[in-house]
C-alpha positions as a printed NumPy array, in Angstrom:
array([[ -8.326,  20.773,   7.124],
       [ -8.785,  23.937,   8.595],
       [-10.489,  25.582,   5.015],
       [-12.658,  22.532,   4.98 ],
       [-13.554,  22.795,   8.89 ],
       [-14.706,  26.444,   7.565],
       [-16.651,  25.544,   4.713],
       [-18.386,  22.98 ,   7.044],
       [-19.6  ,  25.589,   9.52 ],
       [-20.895,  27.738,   6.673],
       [-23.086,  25.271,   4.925],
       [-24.875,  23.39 ,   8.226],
       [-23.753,  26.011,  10.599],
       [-21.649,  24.634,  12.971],
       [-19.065,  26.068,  14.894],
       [-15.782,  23.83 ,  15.597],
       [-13.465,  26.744,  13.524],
       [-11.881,  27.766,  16.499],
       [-11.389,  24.369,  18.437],
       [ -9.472,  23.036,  15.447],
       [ -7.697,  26.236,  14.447],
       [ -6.111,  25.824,  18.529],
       [ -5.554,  22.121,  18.149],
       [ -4.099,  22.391,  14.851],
       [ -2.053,  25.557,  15.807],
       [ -0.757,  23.364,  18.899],
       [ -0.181,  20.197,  16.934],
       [  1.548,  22.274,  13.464],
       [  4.806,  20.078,  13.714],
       [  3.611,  17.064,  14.565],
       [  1.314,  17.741,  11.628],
       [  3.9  ,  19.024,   9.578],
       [  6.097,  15.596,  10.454],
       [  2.975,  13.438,   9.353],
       [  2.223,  15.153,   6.384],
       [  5.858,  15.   ,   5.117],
       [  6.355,  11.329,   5.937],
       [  3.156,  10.754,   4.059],
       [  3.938,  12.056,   1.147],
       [  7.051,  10.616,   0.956],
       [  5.898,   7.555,   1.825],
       [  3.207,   8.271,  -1.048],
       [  6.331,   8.958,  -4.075],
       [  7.904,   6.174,  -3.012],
       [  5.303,   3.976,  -4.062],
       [  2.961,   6.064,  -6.272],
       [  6.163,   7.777,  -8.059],
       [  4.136,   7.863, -11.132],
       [  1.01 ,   9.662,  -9.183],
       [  1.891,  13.255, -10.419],
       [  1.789,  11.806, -14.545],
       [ -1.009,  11.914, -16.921],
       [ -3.67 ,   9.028, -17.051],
       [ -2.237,   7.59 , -13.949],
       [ -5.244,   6.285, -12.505],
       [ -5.267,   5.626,  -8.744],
       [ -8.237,   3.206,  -8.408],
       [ -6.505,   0.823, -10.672],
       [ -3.23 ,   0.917,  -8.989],
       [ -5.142,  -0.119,  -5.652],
       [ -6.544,  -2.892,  -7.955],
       [ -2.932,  -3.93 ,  -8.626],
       [ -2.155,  -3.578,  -4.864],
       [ -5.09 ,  -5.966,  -3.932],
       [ -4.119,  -8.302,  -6.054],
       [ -0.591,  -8.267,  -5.513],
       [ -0.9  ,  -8.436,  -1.815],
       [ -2.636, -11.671,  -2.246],
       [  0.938, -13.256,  -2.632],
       [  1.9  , -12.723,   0.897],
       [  1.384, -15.235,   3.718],
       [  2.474, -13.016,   6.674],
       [  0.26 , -10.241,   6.888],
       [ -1.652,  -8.101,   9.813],
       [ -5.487,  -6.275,   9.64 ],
       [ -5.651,  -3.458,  12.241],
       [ -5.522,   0.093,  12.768],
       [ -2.326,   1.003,  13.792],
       [ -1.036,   4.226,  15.37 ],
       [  2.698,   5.155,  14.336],
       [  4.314,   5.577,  17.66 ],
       [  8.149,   5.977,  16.469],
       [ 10.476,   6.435,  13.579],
       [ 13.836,   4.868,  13.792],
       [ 15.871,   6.185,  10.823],
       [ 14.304,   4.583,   7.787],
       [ 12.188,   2.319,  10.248],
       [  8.428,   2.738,  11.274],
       [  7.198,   1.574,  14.396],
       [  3.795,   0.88 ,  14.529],
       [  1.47 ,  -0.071,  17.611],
       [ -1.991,  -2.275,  16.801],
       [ -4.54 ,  -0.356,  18.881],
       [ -6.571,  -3.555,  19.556],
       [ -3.791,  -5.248,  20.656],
       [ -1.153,  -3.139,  21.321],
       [  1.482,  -5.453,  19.2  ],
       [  4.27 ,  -3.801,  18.082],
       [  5.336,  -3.789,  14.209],
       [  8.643,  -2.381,  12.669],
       [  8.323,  -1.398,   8.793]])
């Protein structure tokens, strides 16, 4: 994020650098946390992501379609607001329902 920030000033000359090299310096382990539940989150449904000719648009295909077969599902954005052992908690922003996954 922070390379990409960087490259960003360069090219249309902006300046946020510095306000997210503080935020992200304040916010490393939270970041850290994210980015490591992410990925794992990621393997355990991509594990095949890292292999030759996997190809990720047509795995999202499969997803689409596959999703189709369930009756019980929710459309939001959703802010993670706890992890309970192997549990997600999740909090609909619109809303504010709570979902455990």
């Amino acid at each position: 994020m922070k390379k990409f920030v960087h490259w960003l000033d360069k090219r249309v000359g902006t300046h946020y650098y510095p306000e997210i090299e503080k935020y992200s310096t304040e916010a490393a382990f939270d970041l850290k946390s994210c980015e490591h539940l992410l990925n794992s989150l990621f393997m355990i449904h991509f594990p095949q992501a890292n292999s030759d000719g996997w190809d990720p648009e047509q795995e999202l295909e499969r997803l689409t379609q596959y999703g189709t077969q369930f009756t019980d599902s929710q459309e939001g954005v959703f802010e993670v607001t706890n992890k309970i052992e192997d549990t997600v908690i999740l909090t609909d922003l619109s809303s504010n329902h709570t979902y455990y996954v």
